Coordinates of C-alpha atoms in Angstrom, one line a residue:
M1 CA 30.2 -23.3 -50.3
V2 CA 30.1 -21.2 -47.1
R3 CA 28.8 -22.0 -43.6
A4 CA 25.5 -20.5 -42.5
A5 CA 22.9 -20.8 -39.8
V6 CA 19.7 -22.0 -41.6
L7 CA 16.2 -21.9 -40.2
P8 CA 14.5 -24.9 -41.8
A9 CA 11.0 -24.2 -40.5
I10 CA 9.3 -21.8 -38.1
G11 CA 9.9 -23.0 -34.6
A12 CA 12.7 -25.5 -35.7
P13 CA 16.2 -25.3 -34.3
L14 CA 18.8 -23.5 -36.4
E15 CA 21.1 -25.8 -38.5
I16 CA 24.7 -24.9 -39.1
T17 CA 25.3 -26.1 -42.6
G18 CA 27.0 -25.4 -46.0
I19 CA 25.2 -23.3 -48.5
E20 CA 26.0 -22.3 -52.1
L21 CA 25.8 -18.7 -53.2
P22 CA 25.7 -17.4 -56.8
E23 CA 28.0 -14.8 -58.1
P24 CA 26.5 -11.3 -57.8
G25 CA 24.2 -10.4 -60.7
P26 CA 23.3 -6.9 -62.0
G27 CA 22.7 -4.6 -59.0
Q28 CA 24.0 -7.1 -56.5
V29 CA 27.0 -7.3 -54.1
R30 CA 28.8 -10.2 -52.5
V31 CA 30.0 -9.6 -49.0
R32 CA 32.3 -11.6 -46.7
L33 CA 30.9 -11.0 -43.2
A34 CA 33.3 -9.8 -40.4
A35 CA 30.6 -9.8 -37.7
A36 CA 26.8 -10.2 -37.2
G37 CA 24.8 -9.2 -34.1
V38 CA 22.2 -11.6 -32.7
C39 CA 19.1 -9.5 -32.3
H40 CA 15.8 -10.2 -30.6
S41 CA 14.1 -9.8 -34.0
D42 CA 16.0 -12.9 -35.2
L43 CA 14.5 -14.8 -32.4
S44 CA 11.0 -13.3 -33.3
L45 CA 11.5 -14.5 -36.9
S46 CA 12.5 -18.0 -35.8
N47 CA 9.5 -18.5 -33.5
G48 CA 6.9 -17.0 -35.8
T49 CA 6.2 -13.8 -34.0
M50 CA 7.3 -12.1 -37.2
R51 CA 6.7 -13.7 -40.6
V52 CA 9.6 -14.8 -42.8
P53 CA 9.6 -17.2 -45.8
V54 CA 11.4 -20.4 -44.9
P55 CA 13.8 -22.1 -45.1
A56 CA 15.9 -19.0 -44.6
V57 CA 19.2 -17.8 -43.4
L58 CA 18.5 -15.2 -40.6
G59 CA 20.6 -12.4 -39.4
H60 CA 20.1 -8.7 -40.3
E61 CA 22.7 -6.8 -38.3
G62 CA 26.1 -7.2 -39.9
A63 CA 29.2 -5.7 -41.5
G64 CA 31.9 -7.1 -43.8
T65 CA 34.1 -6.6 -46.8
V66 CA 32.9 -6.5 -50.4
L67 CA 34.2 -9.4 -52.4
A68 CA 32.6 -8.7 -55.8
V69 CA 30.0 -6.5 -57.4
G70 CA 27.5 -7.0 -60.2
E71 CA 26.9 -4.8 -63.2
G72 CA 25.8 -1.3 -62.4
V73 CA 27.1 -1.2 -58.8
T74 CA 29.2 1.9 -58.4
H75 CA 28.9 3.1 -54.8
V76 CA 31.0 0.3 -53.4
A77 CA 33.9 -1.8 -54.8
P78 CA 35.8 -5.0 -53.9
G79 CA 37.7 -4.5 -50.7
D80 CA 35.4 -1.9 -49.3
G81 CA 34.0 -2.3 -45.7
V82 CA 30.2 -2.1 -45.6
V83 CA 27.4 -2.1 -43.2
L84 CA 24.4 -4.2 -44.1
N85 CA 21.1 -2.3 -44.4
W86 CA 18.3 -4.8 -43.9
A87 CA 15.5 -2.2 -44.7
P88 CA 16.6 -0.2 -47.8
S89 CA 14.1 2.4 -49.0
C90 CA 12.8 2.4 -52.6
G91 CA 12.5 6.2 -52.7
S92 CA 9.2 6.1 -54.6
C93 CA 6.5 4.5 -52.5
H94 CA 4.0 6.7 -50.5
P95 CA 5.9 6.6 -47.2
C96 CA 9.2 7.4 -49.0
S97 CA 7.6 10.3 -50.8
L98 CA 6.7 11.7 -47.3
G99 CA 10.3 11.3 -46.1
E100 CA 9.4 8.4 -43.9
V101 CA 11.9 6.0 -45.4
W102 CA 11.8 3.6 -42.4
L103 CA 8.2 2.8 -43.4
C104 CA 9.1 2.0 -47.0
A105 CA 6.4 -0.3 -48.5
D106 CA 9.0 -2.2 -50.6
A107 CA 11.8 -2.5 -48.0
L108 CA 11.4 -6.2 -47.5
T109 CA 10.5 -7.4 -50.9
G110 CA 13.9 -9.1 -51.3
A111 CA 13.2 -11.4 -48.3
G112 CA 10.8 -13.4 -50.4
S113 CA 13.4 -14.2 -53.1
V114 CA 15.5 -17.2 -53.4
Y115 CA 19.2 -16.2 -52.9
A116 CA 21.1 -19.5 -52.2
V117 CA 20.7 -23.3 -52.0
T118 CA 21.8 -25.9 -49.4
E119 CA 24.1 -28.7 -50.2
D120 CA 21.1 -30.9 -51.2
G121 CA 19.7 -28.2 -53.5
T122 CA 17.0 -26.8 -51.1
E123 CA 16.2 -23.2 -52.0
L124 CA 16.9 -20.6 -49.3
H125 CA 15.4 -17.2 -48.6
P126 CA 17.5 -14.3 -47.1
G127 CA 15.9 -13.5 -43.8
L128 CA 15.2 -9.7 -43.7
N129 CA 17.0 -9.3 -47.0
V130 CA 20.6 -9.7 -46.0
A131 CA 21.1 -13.2 -44.4
A132 CA 23.9 -12.1 -42.1
F133 CA 24.2 -15.4 -40.2
A134 CA 26.6 -16.7 -42.8
E135 CA 30.3 -16.4 -43.7
E136 CA 29.3 -14.7 -46.9
T137 CA 26.1 -13.3 -48.4
V138 CA 24.8 -11.8 -51.7
V139 CA 22.5 -8.8 -51.4
A140 CA 21.0 -6.1 -53.4
A141 CA 23.3 -3.1 -53.8
N142 CA 21.0 -0.8 -51.8
C143 CA 21.4 -3.2 -48.8
V144 CA 25.1 -2.1 -48.3
L145 CA 26.4 1.2 -47.1
P146 CA 30.1 2.1 -46.8
V147 CA 31.5 1.8 -43.3
P148 CA 32.3 5.4 -42.1
D149 CA 36.0 6.2 -41.6
G150 CA 37.3 5.5 -38.1
V151 CA 34.8 2.8 -37.2
P152 CA 36.3 -0.8 -36.8
L153 CA 34.7 -3.2 -39.2
V154 CA 33.6 -5.8 -36.5
D155 CA 32.1 -3.1 -34.3
A156 CA 30.3 -1.6 -37.3
A157 CA 28.0 -4.6 -37.4
L158 CA 26.1 -3.1 -34.5
L159 CA 25.3 0.0 -36.6
G160 CA 23.0 -2.2 -38.8
C161 CA 20.2 -2.4 -36.2
A162 CA 20.8 -2.0 -32.5
V163 CA 22.6 1.4 -32.6
L164 CA 20.4 2.9 -35.4
T165 CA 17.3 1.8 -33.6
G166 CA 18.4 3.0 -30.2
W167 CA 19.7 6.3 -31.5
G168 CA 16.6 6.9 -33.6
A169 CA 14.2 6.1 -30.7
V170 CA 15.8 8.9 -28.7
H171 CA 16.5 11.5 -31.4
H172 CA 13.8 10.8 -34.0
S173 CA 10.8 9.3 -32.3
A174 CA 10.9 10.5 -28.7
R175 CA 12.9 13.7 -29.6
V176 CA 14.6 13.8 -26.3
R177 CA 15.9 17.2 -25.2
A178 CA 18.7 18.0 -22.8
G179 CA 17.6 18.0 -19.2
E180 CA 14.6 15.7 -19.8
S181 CA 14.2 12.7 -17.6
V182 CA 14.2 9.4 -19.6
V183 CA 13.4 5.8 -18.5
V184 CA 14.4 2.9 -20.7
F185 CA 12.7 -0.5 -20.3
G186 CA 14.6 -3.6 -21.4
I187 CA 18.4 -3.5 -21.2
G188 CA 19.5 -5.8 -24.1
G189 CA 21.5 -4.6 -27.1
V190 CA 18.9 -2.1 -28.2
G191 CA 18.3 -0.9 -24.7
L192 CA 22.0 -0.3 -24.1
A193 CA 22.2 1.7 -27.4
T194 CA 19.2 3.7 -26.3
L195 CA 20.8 4.6 -23.0
Q196 CA 23.9 5.8 -24.7
A197 CA 21.8 7.9 -27.1
A198 CA 19.9 9.4 -24.3
R199 CA 23.1 10.2 -22.4
I200 CA 24.5 11.9 -25.6
A201 CA 21.2 13.9 -25.8
G202 CA 21.9 15.2 -22.3
A203 CA 19.0 13.4 -20.5
G204 CA 18.8 13.3 -16.8
P205 CA 17.9 11.5 -14.7
L206 CA 18.4 8.5 -16.9
I207 CA 16.7 5.5 -15.5
A208 CA 17.2 1.9 -16.7
V209 CA 14.6 -0.8 -16.0
D210 CA 15.0 -4.6 -16.4
V211 CA 13.8 -7.8 -14.8
S212 CA 17.4 -8.8 -14.2
P213 CA 19.4 -7.3 -11.3
E214 CA 22.6 -8.5 -13.0
K215 CA 22.2 -5.9 -15.8
E216 CA 22.7 -2.9 -13.5
E217 CA 26.5 -2.6 -14.2
L218 CA 25.9 -2.7 -18.0
A219 CA 23.2 -0.1 -17.7
R220 CA 25.3 2.3 -15.6
R221 CA 28.3 1.9 -18.0
A222 CA 25.9 3.0 -20.8
G223 CA 24.9 6.1 -18.9
A224 CA 22.1 5.2 -16.6
T225 CA 22.1 7.2 -13.4
E226 CA 19.4 5.0 -11.7
Y227 CA 18.5 1.3 -12.0
V228 CA 15.2 -0.3 -11.2
V229 CA 14.5 -4.0 -11.1
A230 CA 11.1 -4.5 -12.7
S231 CA 8.2 -5.2 -10.4
E232 CA 4.6 -4.2 -9.7
T233 CA 5.8 -1.0 -8.1
T234 CA 8.1 0.1 -11.0
A235 CA 5.9 3.1 -12.0
K236 CA 5.8 4.4 -8.4
E237 CA 9.6 4.0 -8.1
I238 CA 10.1 6.0 -11.3
R239 CA 7.8 8.8 -10.1
K240 CA 9.8 8.9 -6.9
L241 CA 13.0 9.3 -8.9
T242 CA 11.5 12.1 -11.0
G243 CA 10.2 14.5 -8.3
G244 CA 6.9 12.7 -8.1
H245 CA 5.8 13.6 -11.6
G246 CA 7.0 10.7 -13.8
A247 CA 9.5 10.7 -16.6
D248 CA 9.4 13.1 -19.4
V249 CA 10.1 10.2 -21.8
A250 CA 9.8 6.4 -21.5
I251 CA 11.3 4.1 -24.2
E252 CA 10.2 0.5 -24.2
C253 CA 12.6 -2.0 -25.7
A254 CA 11.2 -5.3 -24.5
G255 CA 8.1 -5.8 -26.6
R256 CA 5.9 -7.0 -23.7
A257 CA 2.5 -5.8 -22.9
T258 CA 3.2 -5.3 -19.2
A259 CA 6.4 -3.3 -20.0
I260 CA 4.5 -1.1 -22.5
R261 CA 1.7 -0.4 -20.0
T262 CA 4.3 0.3 -17.2
A263 CA 6.2 2.6 -19.5
W264 CA 3.0 4.6 -20.1
D265 CA 2.2 4.7 -16.4
S266 CA 5.8 5.9 -15.6
T267 CA 5.6 9.0 -17.7
R268 CA 4.4 12.4 -16.4
R269 CA 1.2 14.1 -17.5
G270 CA 2.0 15.2 -21.1
G271 CA 4.9 12.8 -21.3
R272 CA 6.0 10.7 -24.3
T273 CA 6.2 6.9 -24.5
T274 CA 8.0 5.3 -27.5
V275 CA 7.6 1.5 -28.1
V276 CA 10.6 0.0 -29.8
G277 CA 10.2 -3.7 -28.7
I278 CA 8.4 -6.1 -31.1
G279 CA 5.7 -8.1 -29.3
G280 CA 3.4 -10.8 -30.5
K281 CA -0.3 -10.4 -31.4
D282 CA -1.1 -12.0 -28.0
Q283 CA 0.5 -9.1 -26.2
Q284 CA -2.6 -6.9 -25.7
V285 CA -2.3 -3.5 -24.1
T286 CA -5.4 -1.7 -22.8
F287 CA -6.2 1.9 -21.9
N288 CA -9.4 3.5 -20.9
A289 CA -10.8 6.6 -22.7
L290 CA -10.7 8.8 -19.6
E291 CA -7.0 8.2 -18.8
I292 CA -6.0 9.0 -22.4
F293 CA -7.8 12.4 -22.0
H294 CA -6.6 13.1 -18.5
W295 CA -2.9 12.2 -18.8
G296 CA -2.4 13.9 -22.2
R297 CA 0.4 11.5 -22.9
T298 CA 1.7 10.5 -26.4
L299 CA 2.2 6.8 -27.2
S300 CA 4.1 6.1 -30.5
G301 CA 5.6 3.1 -32.3
C302 CA 9.1 3.2 -33.6
V303 CA 10.3 1.2 -36.7
Y304 CA 14.1 0.9 -37.1
G305 CA 14.4 3.9 -34.9
N306 CA 12.5 6.0 -37.5
S307 CA 16.0 6.3 -39.0
N308 CA 17.4 7.0 -42.4
P309 CA 20.7 5.0 -42.4
V310 CA 22.2 7.1 -45.2
E311 CA 22.0 10.2 -43.1
D312 CA 22.4 8.8 -39.6
L313 CA 25.5 6.6 -40.1
P314 CA 27.9 9.5 -40.7
L315 CA 26.4 11.3 -37.7
L316 CA 26.9 8.2 -35.5
A317 CA 30.4 7.8 -36.8
G318 CA 31.2 11.3 -35.5
H319 CA 30.1 10.3 -32.0
I320 CA 32.1 7.1 -32.2
R321 CA 35.3 8.9 -33.3
A322 CA 34.8 11.4 -30.5
G323 CA 34.5 8.7 -27.9
R324 CA 30.9 9.6 -27.0
L325 CA 29.4 6.4 -28.4
D326 CA 31.0 3.1 -27.4
L327 CA 29.9 0.2 -29.6
G328 CA 31.9 -2.3 -27.7
A329 CA 29.9 -1.6 -24.5
L330 CA 26.9 -3.2 -26.1
V331 CA 28.6 -6.6 -26.6
T332 CA 28.6 -9.0 -23.7
E333 CA 29.5 -12.1 -25.7
R334 CA 31.6 -12.9 -28.9
I335 CA 30.6 -16.2 -30.5
G336 CA 30.9 -18.2 -33.7
L337 CA 28.0 -19.4 -35.8
D338 CA 27.6 -22.4 -33.6
G339 CA 26.9 -20.2 -30.6
I340 CA 23.7 -18.6 -32.1
P341 CA 21.2 -21.1 -30.6
A342 CA 22.7 -20.5 -27.1
A343 CA 22.5 -16.8 -27.7
F344 CA 18.8 -17.2 -28.5
E345 CA 18.3 -19.0 -25.2
N346 CA 20.1 -16.2 -23.3
M347 CA 17.7 -13.7 -24.9
I348 CA 14.7 -15.8 -23.8
A349 CA 16.2 -15.9 -20.3
G350 CA 16.9 -12.1 -20.3
K351 CA 20.6 -12.5 -20.0
G352 CA 23.3 -10.2 -21.3
G353 CA 23.4 -7.5 -23.9
R354 CA 24.3 -8.1 -27.5
A355 CA 25.9 -11.4 -28.6
L356 CA 28.2 -10.7 -31.6
V357 CA 29.1 -13.5 -34.1
V358 CA 32.7 -12.8 -35.2
F359 CA 33.8 -14.6 -38.3

């Protein structure tokens, strides 16, 4: 038996309880978690914004040590440090055949399986495939990637979602070029990773926007040169900070209709707006046909940073080893499993960056 944070039903409080895991079967890996990040997507799963079979163990951003492998697993071995990959690509569906592995049609098929049971025998699903809110987990072999050399195992958990998403939003989706002005909306874990990625890309000015004045110091440490507290005049303030034109690139990490609309309004004519945040169906964003023509802007979605973890993790590791990318700067709180419900409340209240569960 291992301890885990179980979501018994959509909208219900998490329960910290014992669960029983099977030994890894063919093509599976058992991992002892070192750390797991508490992501806004976990909150979205718990409240029904995103669908997940329940009861389930949530958590999709994590890293740990391989305990055992099943038949046929050769790319990792017991004792290896691994990053959990919650959205593995199948390599054969239509998006994968186009090289768009982040849109793999079969990436989340494992989330519907039963992977463990509670102490009373209730069957559990692995939220987003990997069930990282637990001391140990059993996952498909393609859900683990070796931790790159020189990356501390606890910090490596952040590579599993926040950093890949923020990096990809800048380098794959928005394709930020050196010297371009960038504004980032929403300074949580993903927003902080996005700021660091934009700084590495050579963006400037680099503007951070959030509803909380308290996040200014976090944003500036991540590379922001300007900080704007969100209001009805945000778009005007950003145009003022960018020579009256608007930002070349806006990256929205909050998943709110007002933030998406403001991000669009904050970009220059011909600028690019990338939406990273996951909003609910009730978050409706409207545009009129004339403004779409007149402004000539591009609005794009961004799934998992449009990243390929197999290719991007070694690249990110190089920036970490060189001191350009600071994983620890994303973390504002280190907690145990019991602290996850409070971390959810902090996200709802817009407080802090990334909370990291350390086992």
